[in-house]
Short mmCIF file of C-alpha atoms in Angstrom, two decimals:
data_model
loop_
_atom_site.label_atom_id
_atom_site.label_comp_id
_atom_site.label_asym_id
_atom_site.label_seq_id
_atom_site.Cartn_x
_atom_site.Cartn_y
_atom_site.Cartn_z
CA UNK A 13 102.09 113.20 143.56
CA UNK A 14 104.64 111.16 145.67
CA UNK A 15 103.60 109.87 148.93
CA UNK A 16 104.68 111.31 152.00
CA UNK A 17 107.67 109.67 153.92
CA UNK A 18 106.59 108.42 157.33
CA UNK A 19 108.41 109.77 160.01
CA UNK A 20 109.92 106.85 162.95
CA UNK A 21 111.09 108.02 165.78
CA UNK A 22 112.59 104.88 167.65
CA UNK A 23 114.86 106.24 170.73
CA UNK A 24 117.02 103.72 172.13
CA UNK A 25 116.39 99.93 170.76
CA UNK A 26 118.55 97.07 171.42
CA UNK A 27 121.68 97.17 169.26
CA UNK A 28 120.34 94.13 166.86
CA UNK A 29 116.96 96.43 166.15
CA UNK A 30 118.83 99.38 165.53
CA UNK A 31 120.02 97.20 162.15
CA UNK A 32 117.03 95.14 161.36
CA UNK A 33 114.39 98.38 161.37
CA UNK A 34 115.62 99.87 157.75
CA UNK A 35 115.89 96.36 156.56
CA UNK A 36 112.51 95.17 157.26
CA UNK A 37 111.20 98.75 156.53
CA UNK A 38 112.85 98.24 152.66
CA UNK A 39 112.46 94.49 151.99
CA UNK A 40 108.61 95.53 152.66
CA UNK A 41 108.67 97.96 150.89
CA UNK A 42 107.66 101.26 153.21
CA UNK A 43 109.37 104.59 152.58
CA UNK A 44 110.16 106.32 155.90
CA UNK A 45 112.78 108.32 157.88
CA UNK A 46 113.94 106.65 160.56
CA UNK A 47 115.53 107.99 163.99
CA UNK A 48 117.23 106.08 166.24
CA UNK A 49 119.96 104.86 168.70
CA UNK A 50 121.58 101.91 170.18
CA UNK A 51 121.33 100.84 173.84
CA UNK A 52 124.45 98.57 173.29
CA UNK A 53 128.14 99.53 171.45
CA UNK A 54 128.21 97.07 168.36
CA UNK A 55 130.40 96.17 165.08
CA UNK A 56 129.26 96.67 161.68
CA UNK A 57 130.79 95.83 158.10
CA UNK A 58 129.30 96.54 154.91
CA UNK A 59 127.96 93.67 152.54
CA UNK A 60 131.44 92.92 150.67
CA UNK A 61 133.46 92.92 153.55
CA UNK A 62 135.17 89.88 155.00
CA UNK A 63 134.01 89.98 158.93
CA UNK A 64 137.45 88.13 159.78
CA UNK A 65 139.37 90.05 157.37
CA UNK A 66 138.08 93.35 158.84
CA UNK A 67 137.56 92.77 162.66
CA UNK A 68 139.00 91.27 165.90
CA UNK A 69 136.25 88.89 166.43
CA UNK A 70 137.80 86.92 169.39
CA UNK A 71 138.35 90.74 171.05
CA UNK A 72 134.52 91.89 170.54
CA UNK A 73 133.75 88.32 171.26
CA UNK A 74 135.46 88.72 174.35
CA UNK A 75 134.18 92.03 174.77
CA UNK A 76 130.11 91.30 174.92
CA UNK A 77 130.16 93.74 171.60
CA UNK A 78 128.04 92.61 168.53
CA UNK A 79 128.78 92.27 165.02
CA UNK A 80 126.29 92.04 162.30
CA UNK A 81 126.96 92.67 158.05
CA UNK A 82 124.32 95.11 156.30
CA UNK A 83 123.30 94.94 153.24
CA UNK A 84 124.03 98.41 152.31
CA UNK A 85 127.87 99.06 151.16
CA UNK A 86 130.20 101.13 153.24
CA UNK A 87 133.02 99.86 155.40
CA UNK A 88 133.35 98.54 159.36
CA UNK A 89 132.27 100.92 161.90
CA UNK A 90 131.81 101.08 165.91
CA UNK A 91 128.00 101.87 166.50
CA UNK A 92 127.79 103.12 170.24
CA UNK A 93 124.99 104.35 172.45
CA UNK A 94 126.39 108.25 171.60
CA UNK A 95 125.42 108.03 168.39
CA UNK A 96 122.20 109.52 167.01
CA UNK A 97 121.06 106.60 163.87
CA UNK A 98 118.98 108.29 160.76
CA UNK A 99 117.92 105.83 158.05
CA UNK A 100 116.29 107.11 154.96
CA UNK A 101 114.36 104.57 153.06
CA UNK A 102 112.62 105.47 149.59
CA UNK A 103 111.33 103.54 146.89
CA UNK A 104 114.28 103.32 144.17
CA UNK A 105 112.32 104.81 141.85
CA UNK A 106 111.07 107.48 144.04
CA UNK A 107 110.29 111.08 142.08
CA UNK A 108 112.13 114.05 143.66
CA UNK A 109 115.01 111.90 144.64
CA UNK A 110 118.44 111.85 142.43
CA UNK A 111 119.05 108.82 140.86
CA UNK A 112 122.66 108.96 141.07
CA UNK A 113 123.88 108.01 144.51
CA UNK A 114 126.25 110.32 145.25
CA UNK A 115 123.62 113.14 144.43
CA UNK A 116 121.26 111.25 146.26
CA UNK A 117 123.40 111.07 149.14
CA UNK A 118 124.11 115.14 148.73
CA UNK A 119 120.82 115.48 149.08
CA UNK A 120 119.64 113.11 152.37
CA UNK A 121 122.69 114.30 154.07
CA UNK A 122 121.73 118.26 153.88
CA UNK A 123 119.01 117.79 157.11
CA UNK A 124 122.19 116.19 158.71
CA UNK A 125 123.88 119.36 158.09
CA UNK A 126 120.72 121.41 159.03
CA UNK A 127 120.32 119.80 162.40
CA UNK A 128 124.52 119.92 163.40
CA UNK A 129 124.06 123.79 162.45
CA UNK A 130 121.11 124.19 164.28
CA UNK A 131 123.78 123.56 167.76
CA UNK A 132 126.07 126.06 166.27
CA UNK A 133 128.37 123.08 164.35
CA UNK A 134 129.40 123.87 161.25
CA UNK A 135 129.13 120.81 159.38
CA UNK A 136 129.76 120.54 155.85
CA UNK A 137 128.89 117.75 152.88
CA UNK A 138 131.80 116.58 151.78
CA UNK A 139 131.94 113.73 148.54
CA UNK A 140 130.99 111.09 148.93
CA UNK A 141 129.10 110.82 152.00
CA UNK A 142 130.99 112.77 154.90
CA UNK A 143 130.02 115.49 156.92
CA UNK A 144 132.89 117.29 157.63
CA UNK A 145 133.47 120.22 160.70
CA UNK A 146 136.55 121.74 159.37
CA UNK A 147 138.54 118.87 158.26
CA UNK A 148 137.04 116.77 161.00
CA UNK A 149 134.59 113.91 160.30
CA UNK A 150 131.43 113.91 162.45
CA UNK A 151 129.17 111.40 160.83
CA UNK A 152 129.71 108.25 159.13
CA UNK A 153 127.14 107.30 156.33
CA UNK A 154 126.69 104.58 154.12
CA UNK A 155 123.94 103.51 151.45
CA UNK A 156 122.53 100.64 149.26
CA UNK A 157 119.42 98.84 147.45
CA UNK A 158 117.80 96.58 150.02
CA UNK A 159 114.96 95.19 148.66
CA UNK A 160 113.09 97.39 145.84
CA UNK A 161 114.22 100.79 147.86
CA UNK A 162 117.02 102.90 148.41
CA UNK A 163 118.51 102.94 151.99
CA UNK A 164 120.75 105.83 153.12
CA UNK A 165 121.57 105.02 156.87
CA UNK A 166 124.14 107.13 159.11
CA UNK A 167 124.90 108.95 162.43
CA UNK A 168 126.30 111.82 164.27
CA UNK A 169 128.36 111.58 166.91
CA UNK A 170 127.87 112.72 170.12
CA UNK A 171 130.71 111.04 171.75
CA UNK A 172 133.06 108.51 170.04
CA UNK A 173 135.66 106.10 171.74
CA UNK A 174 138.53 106.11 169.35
CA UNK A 175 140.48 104.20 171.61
CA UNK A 176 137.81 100.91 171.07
CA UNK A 177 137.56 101.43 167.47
CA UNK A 178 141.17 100.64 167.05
CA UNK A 179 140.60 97.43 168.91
CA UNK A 180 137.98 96.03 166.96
CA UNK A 181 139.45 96.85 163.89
CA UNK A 182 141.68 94.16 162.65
CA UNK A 183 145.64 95.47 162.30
CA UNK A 184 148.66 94.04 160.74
CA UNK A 185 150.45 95.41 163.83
CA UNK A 186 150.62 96.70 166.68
CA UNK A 187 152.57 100.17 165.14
CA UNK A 188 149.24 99.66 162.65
CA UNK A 189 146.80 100.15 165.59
CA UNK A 190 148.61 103.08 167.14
CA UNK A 191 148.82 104.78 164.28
CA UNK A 192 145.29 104.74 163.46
CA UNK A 193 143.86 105.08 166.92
CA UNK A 194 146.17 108.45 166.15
CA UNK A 195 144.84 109.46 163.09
CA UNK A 196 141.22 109.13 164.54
CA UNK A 197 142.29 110.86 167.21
CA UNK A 198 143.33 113.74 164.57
CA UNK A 199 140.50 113.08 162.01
CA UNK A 200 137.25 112.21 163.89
CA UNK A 201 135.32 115.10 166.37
CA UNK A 202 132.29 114.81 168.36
CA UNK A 203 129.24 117.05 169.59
CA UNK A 204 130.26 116.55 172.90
CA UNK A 205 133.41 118.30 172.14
CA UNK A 206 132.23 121.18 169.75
CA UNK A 207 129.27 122.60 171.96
CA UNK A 208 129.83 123.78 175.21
CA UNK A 209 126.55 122.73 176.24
CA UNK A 210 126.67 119.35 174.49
CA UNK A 211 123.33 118.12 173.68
CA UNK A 212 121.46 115.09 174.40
CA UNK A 213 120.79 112.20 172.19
CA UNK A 214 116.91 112.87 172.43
CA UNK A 215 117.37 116.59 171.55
CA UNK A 216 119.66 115.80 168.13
CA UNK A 217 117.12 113.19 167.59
CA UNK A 218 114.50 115.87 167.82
CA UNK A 219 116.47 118.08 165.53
CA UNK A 220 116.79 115.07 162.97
CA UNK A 221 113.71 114.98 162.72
CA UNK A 222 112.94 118.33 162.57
CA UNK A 223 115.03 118.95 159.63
CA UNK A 224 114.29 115.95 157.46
CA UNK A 225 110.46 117.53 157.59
CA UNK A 226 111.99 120.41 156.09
CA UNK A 227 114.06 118.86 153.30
CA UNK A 228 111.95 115.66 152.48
CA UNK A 229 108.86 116.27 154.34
CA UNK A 230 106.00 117.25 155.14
CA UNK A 231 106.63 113.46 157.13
CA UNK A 232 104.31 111.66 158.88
CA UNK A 233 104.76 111.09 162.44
CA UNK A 234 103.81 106.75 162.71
CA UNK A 235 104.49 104.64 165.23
CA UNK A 236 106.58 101.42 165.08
CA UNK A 237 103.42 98.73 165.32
CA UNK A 238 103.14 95.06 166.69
CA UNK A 239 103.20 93.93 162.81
CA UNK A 240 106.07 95.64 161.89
CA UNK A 241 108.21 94.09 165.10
CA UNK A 242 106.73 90.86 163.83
CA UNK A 243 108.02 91.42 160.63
CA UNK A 244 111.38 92.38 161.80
CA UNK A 245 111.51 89.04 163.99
CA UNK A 246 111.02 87.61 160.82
CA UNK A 247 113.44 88.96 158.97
CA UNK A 248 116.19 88.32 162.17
CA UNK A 249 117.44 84.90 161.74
CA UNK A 250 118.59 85.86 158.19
CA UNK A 251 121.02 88.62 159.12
CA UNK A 252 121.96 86.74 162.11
CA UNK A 253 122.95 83.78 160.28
CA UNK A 254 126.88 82.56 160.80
CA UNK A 255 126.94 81.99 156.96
CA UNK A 256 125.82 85.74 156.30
CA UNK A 257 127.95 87.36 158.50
CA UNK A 258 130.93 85.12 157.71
CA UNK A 259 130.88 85.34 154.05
CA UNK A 260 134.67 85.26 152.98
CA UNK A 261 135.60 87.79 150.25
CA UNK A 262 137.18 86.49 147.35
CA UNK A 263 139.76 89.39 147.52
CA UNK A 264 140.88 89.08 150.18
CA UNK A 265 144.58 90.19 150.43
CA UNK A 266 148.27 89.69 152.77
CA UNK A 267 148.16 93.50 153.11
CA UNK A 268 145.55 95.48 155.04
CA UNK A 269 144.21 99.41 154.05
CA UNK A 270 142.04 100.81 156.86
CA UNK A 271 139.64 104.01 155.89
CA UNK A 272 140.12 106.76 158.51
CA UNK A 273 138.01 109.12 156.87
CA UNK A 274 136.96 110.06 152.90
CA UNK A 275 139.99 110.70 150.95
CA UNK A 276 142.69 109.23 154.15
CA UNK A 277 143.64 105.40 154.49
CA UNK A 278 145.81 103.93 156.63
CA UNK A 279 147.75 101.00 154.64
CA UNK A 280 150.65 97.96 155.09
CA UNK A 281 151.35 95.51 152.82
CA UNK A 282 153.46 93.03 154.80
CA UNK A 283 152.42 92.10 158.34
CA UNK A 284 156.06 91.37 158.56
CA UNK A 285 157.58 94.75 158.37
CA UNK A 286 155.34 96.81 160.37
CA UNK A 287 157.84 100.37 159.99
CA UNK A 288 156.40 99.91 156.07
CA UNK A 289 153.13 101.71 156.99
CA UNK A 290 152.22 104.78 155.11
CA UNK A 291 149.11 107.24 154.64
CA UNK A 292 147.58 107.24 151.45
CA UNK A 293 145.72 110.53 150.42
CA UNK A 294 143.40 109.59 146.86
CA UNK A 295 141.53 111.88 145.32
CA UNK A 296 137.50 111.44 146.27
CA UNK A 297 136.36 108.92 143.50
CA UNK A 298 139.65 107.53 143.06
CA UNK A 299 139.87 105.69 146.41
CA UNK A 300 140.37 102.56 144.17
CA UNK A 301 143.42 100.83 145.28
CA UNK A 302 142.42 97.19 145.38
CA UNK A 303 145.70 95.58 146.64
CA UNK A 304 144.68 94.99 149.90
CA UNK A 305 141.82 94.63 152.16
CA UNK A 306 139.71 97.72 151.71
CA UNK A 307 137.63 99.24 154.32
CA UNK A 308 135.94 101.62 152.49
CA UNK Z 10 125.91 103.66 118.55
CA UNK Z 11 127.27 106.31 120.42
CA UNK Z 12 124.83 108.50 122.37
CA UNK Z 13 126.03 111.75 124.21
CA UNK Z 14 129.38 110.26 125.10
CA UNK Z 15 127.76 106.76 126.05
CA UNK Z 16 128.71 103.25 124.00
CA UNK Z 17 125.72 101.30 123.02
CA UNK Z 18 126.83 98.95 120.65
CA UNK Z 19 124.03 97.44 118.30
CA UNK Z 20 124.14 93.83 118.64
CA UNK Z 21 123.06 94.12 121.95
CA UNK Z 22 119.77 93.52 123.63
CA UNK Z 23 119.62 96.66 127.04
CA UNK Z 24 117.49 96.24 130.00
CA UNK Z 25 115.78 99.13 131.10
CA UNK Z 26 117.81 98.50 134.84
CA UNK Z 27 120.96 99.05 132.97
CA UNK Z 28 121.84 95.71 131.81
CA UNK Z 29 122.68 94.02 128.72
CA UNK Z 30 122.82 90.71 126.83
CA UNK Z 31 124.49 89.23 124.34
CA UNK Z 32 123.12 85.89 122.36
CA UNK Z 33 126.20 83.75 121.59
CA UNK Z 34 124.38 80.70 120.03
CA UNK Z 35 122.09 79.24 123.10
CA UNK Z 36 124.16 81.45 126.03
CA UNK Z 37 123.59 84.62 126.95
CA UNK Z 38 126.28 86.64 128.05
CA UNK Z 39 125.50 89.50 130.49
CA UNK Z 40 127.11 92.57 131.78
CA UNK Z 41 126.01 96.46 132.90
CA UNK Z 42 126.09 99.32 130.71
CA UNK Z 43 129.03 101.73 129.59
CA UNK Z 44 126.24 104.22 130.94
CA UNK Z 45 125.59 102.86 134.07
CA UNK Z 46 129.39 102.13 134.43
CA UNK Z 47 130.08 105.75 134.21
CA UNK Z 48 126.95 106.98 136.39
CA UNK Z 49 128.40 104.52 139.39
CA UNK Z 50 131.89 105.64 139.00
CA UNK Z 51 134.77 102.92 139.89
CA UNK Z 52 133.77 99.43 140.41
CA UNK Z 53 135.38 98.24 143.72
CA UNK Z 54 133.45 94.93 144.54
CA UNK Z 55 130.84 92.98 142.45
CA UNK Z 56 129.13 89.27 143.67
CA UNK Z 57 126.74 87.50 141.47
CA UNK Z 58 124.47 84.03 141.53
CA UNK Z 59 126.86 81.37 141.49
CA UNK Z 60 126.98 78.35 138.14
CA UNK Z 61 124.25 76.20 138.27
CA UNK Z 62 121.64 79.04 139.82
CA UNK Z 63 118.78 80.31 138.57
CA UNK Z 64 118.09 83.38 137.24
CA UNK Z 65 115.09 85.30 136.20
CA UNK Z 66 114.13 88.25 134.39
CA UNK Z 67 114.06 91.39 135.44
CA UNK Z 68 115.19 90.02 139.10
CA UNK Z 69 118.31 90.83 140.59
CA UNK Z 70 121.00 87.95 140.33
CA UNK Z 71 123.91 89.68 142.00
CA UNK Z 72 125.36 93.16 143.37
CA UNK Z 73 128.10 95.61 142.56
CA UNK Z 74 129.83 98.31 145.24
CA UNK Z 75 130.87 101.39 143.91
CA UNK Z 76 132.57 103.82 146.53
CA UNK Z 77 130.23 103.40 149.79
CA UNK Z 78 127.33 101.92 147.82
CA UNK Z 79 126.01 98.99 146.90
CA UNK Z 80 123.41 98.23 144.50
CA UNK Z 81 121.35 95.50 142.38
CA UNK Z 82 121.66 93.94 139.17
CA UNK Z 83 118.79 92.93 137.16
CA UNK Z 84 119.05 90.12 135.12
CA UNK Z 85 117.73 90.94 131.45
CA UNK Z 86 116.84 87.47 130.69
CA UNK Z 87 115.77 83.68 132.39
CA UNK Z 88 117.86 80.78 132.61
CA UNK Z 89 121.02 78.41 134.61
CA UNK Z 90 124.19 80.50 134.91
CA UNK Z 91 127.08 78.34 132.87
CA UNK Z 92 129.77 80.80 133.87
CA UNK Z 93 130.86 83.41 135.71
CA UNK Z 94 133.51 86.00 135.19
CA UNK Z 95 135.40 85.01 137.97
CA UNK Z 96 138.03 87.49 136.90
CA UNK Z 97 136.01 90.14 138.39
CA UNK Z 98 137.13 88.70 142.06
CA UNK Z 99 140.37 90.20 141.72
CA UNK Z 100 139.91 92.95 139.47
CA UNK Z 101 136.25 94.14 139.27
CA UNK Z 102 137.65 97.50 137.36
CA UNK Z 103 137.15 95.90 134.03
CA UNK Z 104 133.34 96.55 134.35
CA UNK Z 105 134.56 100.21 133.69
CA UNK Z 106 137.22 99.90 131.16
CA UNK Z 107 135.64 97.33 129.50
CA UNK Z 108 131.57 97.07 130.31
CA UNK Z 109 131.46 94.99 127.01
CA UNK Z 110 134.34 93.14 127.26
CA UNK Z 111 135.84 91.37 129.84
CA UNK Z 112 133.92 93.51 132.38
CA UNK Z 113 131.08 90.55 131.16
CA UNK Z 114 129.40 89.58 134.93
CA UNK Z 115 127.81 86.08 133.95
CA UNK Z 116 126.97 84.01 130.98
CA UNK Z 117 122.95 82.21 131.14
CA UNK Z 118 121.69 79.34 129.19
CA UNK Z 119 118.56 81.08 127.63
CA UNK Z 120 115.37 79.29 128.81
CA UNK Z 121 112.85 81.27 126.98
CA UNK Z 122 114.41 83.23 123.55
CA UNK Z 123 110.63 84.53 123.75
CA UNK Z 124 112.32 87.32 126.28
CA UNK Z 125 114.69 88.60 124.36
CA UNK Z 126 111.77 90.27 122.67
CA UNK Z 127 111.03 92.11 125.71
CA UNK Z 128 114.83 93.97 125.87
CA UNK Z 129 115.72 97.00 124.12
CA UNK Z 130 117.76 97.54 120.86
CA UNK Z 131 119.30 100.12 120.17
CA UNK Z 132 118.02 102.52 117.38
CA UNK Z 133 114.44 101.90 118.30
CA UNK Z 134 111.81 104.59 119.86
CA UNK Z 135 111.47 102.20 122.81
CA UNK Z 136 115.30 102.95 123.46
CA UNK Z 137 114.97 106.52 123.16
CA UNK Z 138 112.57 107.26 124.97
CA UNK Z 139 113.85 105.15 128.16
CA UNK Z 140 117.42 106.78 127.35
CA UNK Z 141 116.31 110.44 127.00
CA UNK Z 142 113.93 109.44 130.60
CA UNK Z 143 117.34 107.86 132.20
CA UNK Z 144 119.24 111.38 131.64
CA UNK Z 145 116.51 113.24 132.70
CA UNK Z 146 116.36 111.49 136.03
CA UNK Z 147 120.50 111.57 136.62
CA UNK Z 148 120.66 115.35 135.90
CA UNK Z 149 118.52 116.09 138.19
#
């Protein structure tokens, strides 16, 4: 008999906490589900990506907006307040769970679809890791082994500036940025724009939660104690560090291949000739071009 | 050997995290398994301990990205890394072409032979049972 998952539900923490709960909850080894948001917009990469190679740091520098590298994989997104955070932590061994990680993430993300269909959204899985309305993307998601679990973190957005992202993001060119502040535009679609009545960030937290009872529950409702905030202030000045968050990537490349969604990149492989920018479509799983920086 | 579509070649010692070793005279050369290979689909990114580091059994010494995850690898035995595959930098997708080959991660100078004992061969009814247990758990 597995143990049951406890059940966080954080509301609004500062943008830095929003980051450091899942890690200190998996380096110390307690399974939960995890709700969430940020109070403050904020920059993200996953653990092989090149900070510099991926973002305008002088612009979010400039900007008051954070940047921090997690240890699951993924690629660089813009966390913002309209964002509803779930993190999933489980022992990696954990019976019930798929072992595989695309299964696994099949599996975590189907509350996510259960609580987006519960507003009359009709969100779809999609391989690896998207949830797809239509063709639109509405969540991002990313996993990884932090300590001795399994982490599955993500969000759904309620609102989403596209504009912003484009900024942060690093681009060969300007012709580069327009582009993919476009194809966002195109690709990416919010809550607040799919439900006439859009909902607030407490309610889809509420409906989180409700739904990851059903599929990995019963949870147990706990409350974030003094020790774990300790713990996390513990754990801070390790992610925070410039030589974490700095780490160069050995692969670093001239040209520069920016995911839009799964299965859609934006690429350029000379910053010289920005008109030689192109779309590239690869089949899910086969997203392995390696020429260039990748985002994914 | 091959088992259900999955290499396992016989001179080599398997972790039950999906490792291997190899004992080249008093180095031990390490990679992942054609079967774990194949579960994690293509290789994009992969960062181990650097030369001169410890490692230790059974603890992770580096990680490897595949698609939007990342996850640990377990070092099957003790010891200083002497080299690593720094090939992988530019083209990690010879962990999937070649897990055996020069998809190697890092090469250890054995501290204790006494742990080899502790790694699986292949053949034996330690390895079957953690193989047919490994299937069982990725089919579900």
């Amino acid at each position: 008999m597995t143990e049951p998952l406890a059940l966080l539900r954080l509301g609004p923490l500062p943008w830095l906490e929003t980051q450091l709960v899942y890690h200190t909850l998996a380096r110390e080894h307690l399974e939960a589900v995890v709700t969430c948001s940020s109070k403050e917009r904020y920059v993200c990469v996953g653990y092989h990506q090149d900070l510099a190679a991926e973002v305008e740091i002088d612009y979010c520098t400039a900007n008051g907006i954070g940047l921090f590298r997690r240890e699951p994989g993924g690629g660089a997104v813009l966390l913002e307040p309209a964002q509803a955070f779930y993190q999933v932590i489980v022992d990696r061994h954990r019976e019930g769970l798929p072992r595989r990680h695309d299964l696994l993430y099949e599996v975590v993300l189907q509350p996510v679809c259960d609580a987006l269909r519960s507003f009359g959204v009709d969100a779809r899985f999609a391989p690896i890791c998207d949830l797809l309305v239509g063709e639109r993307k509405i969540s991002g998601n990313a996993g990884g082994e932090v300590g001795d679990c399994r982490v599955v973190i993500g969000n759904v957005l309620l609102d989403f500036d596209r504009s912003l992202m484009a900024h942060v993001l690093r681009c060969p060119s300007e012709e580069f940025r327009r582009r993919f502040a476009e194809l966002l535009r195109q690709q990416i679609v919010t809550l607040d724009e799919l439900c006439p009545r859009p909902p607030s960030l407490r309610m889809v937290e509420e409906r989180l939660s409700q739904a990851f009872d059903q599929r990995l529950g019963p949870l147990e409702p706990r409350v974030w104690t003094r020790e774990l905030q300790q713990r996390l202030e513990g754990f801070a000045p390790e992610y925070t560090d410039a030589a974490w968050l700095l780490r160069p990537d050995s692969r670093r490349g001239t040209g520069r291949r920016v995911k839009v969604r799964e299965g859609l990149y934006l690429c350029q492989d000379d910053p010289a000739a920005p008109e030689r920018l192109w779309e590239e479509r690869p089949p899910v799983g086969r997203d392995d071009t390696t020429r260039m920086g990748d985002q994914s | 050997m091959n088992i259900e579509g999955y290499n396992f070649p016989d001179d080599l010692y398997f972790h039950k995290e999906h490792t291997w070793a190899r004992k080249e005279g008093t180095i031990i050369v390490i990679g992942v398994t054609d079967y774990a290979q194949k579960m994690a689909g293509t290789v994009k990114r992969v960062q181990t301990l650097e030369e001169d580091d410890e490692v230790e059994q059974h603890k992770p010494f580096g990680t490897m990205s595949t698609g939007k995850w990342t996850g640990k690898l377990y070092s099957p035995v003790s010891g200083e890394i002497a080299t690593v595959n720094e090939d992988l930098d530019g083209e990690p997708g010879s962990i999937n072409s070649e897990p055996y080959g020069a998809g190697w991660l890092i090469k250890v100078k054995l501290g204790n032979e006494g742990e080899l004992a502790a790694l699986m061969r292949v053949g034996t009814p330690d390895f079957a049972a953690w193989f047919k247990a490994e299937r069982a758990k990725h089919q579900k």
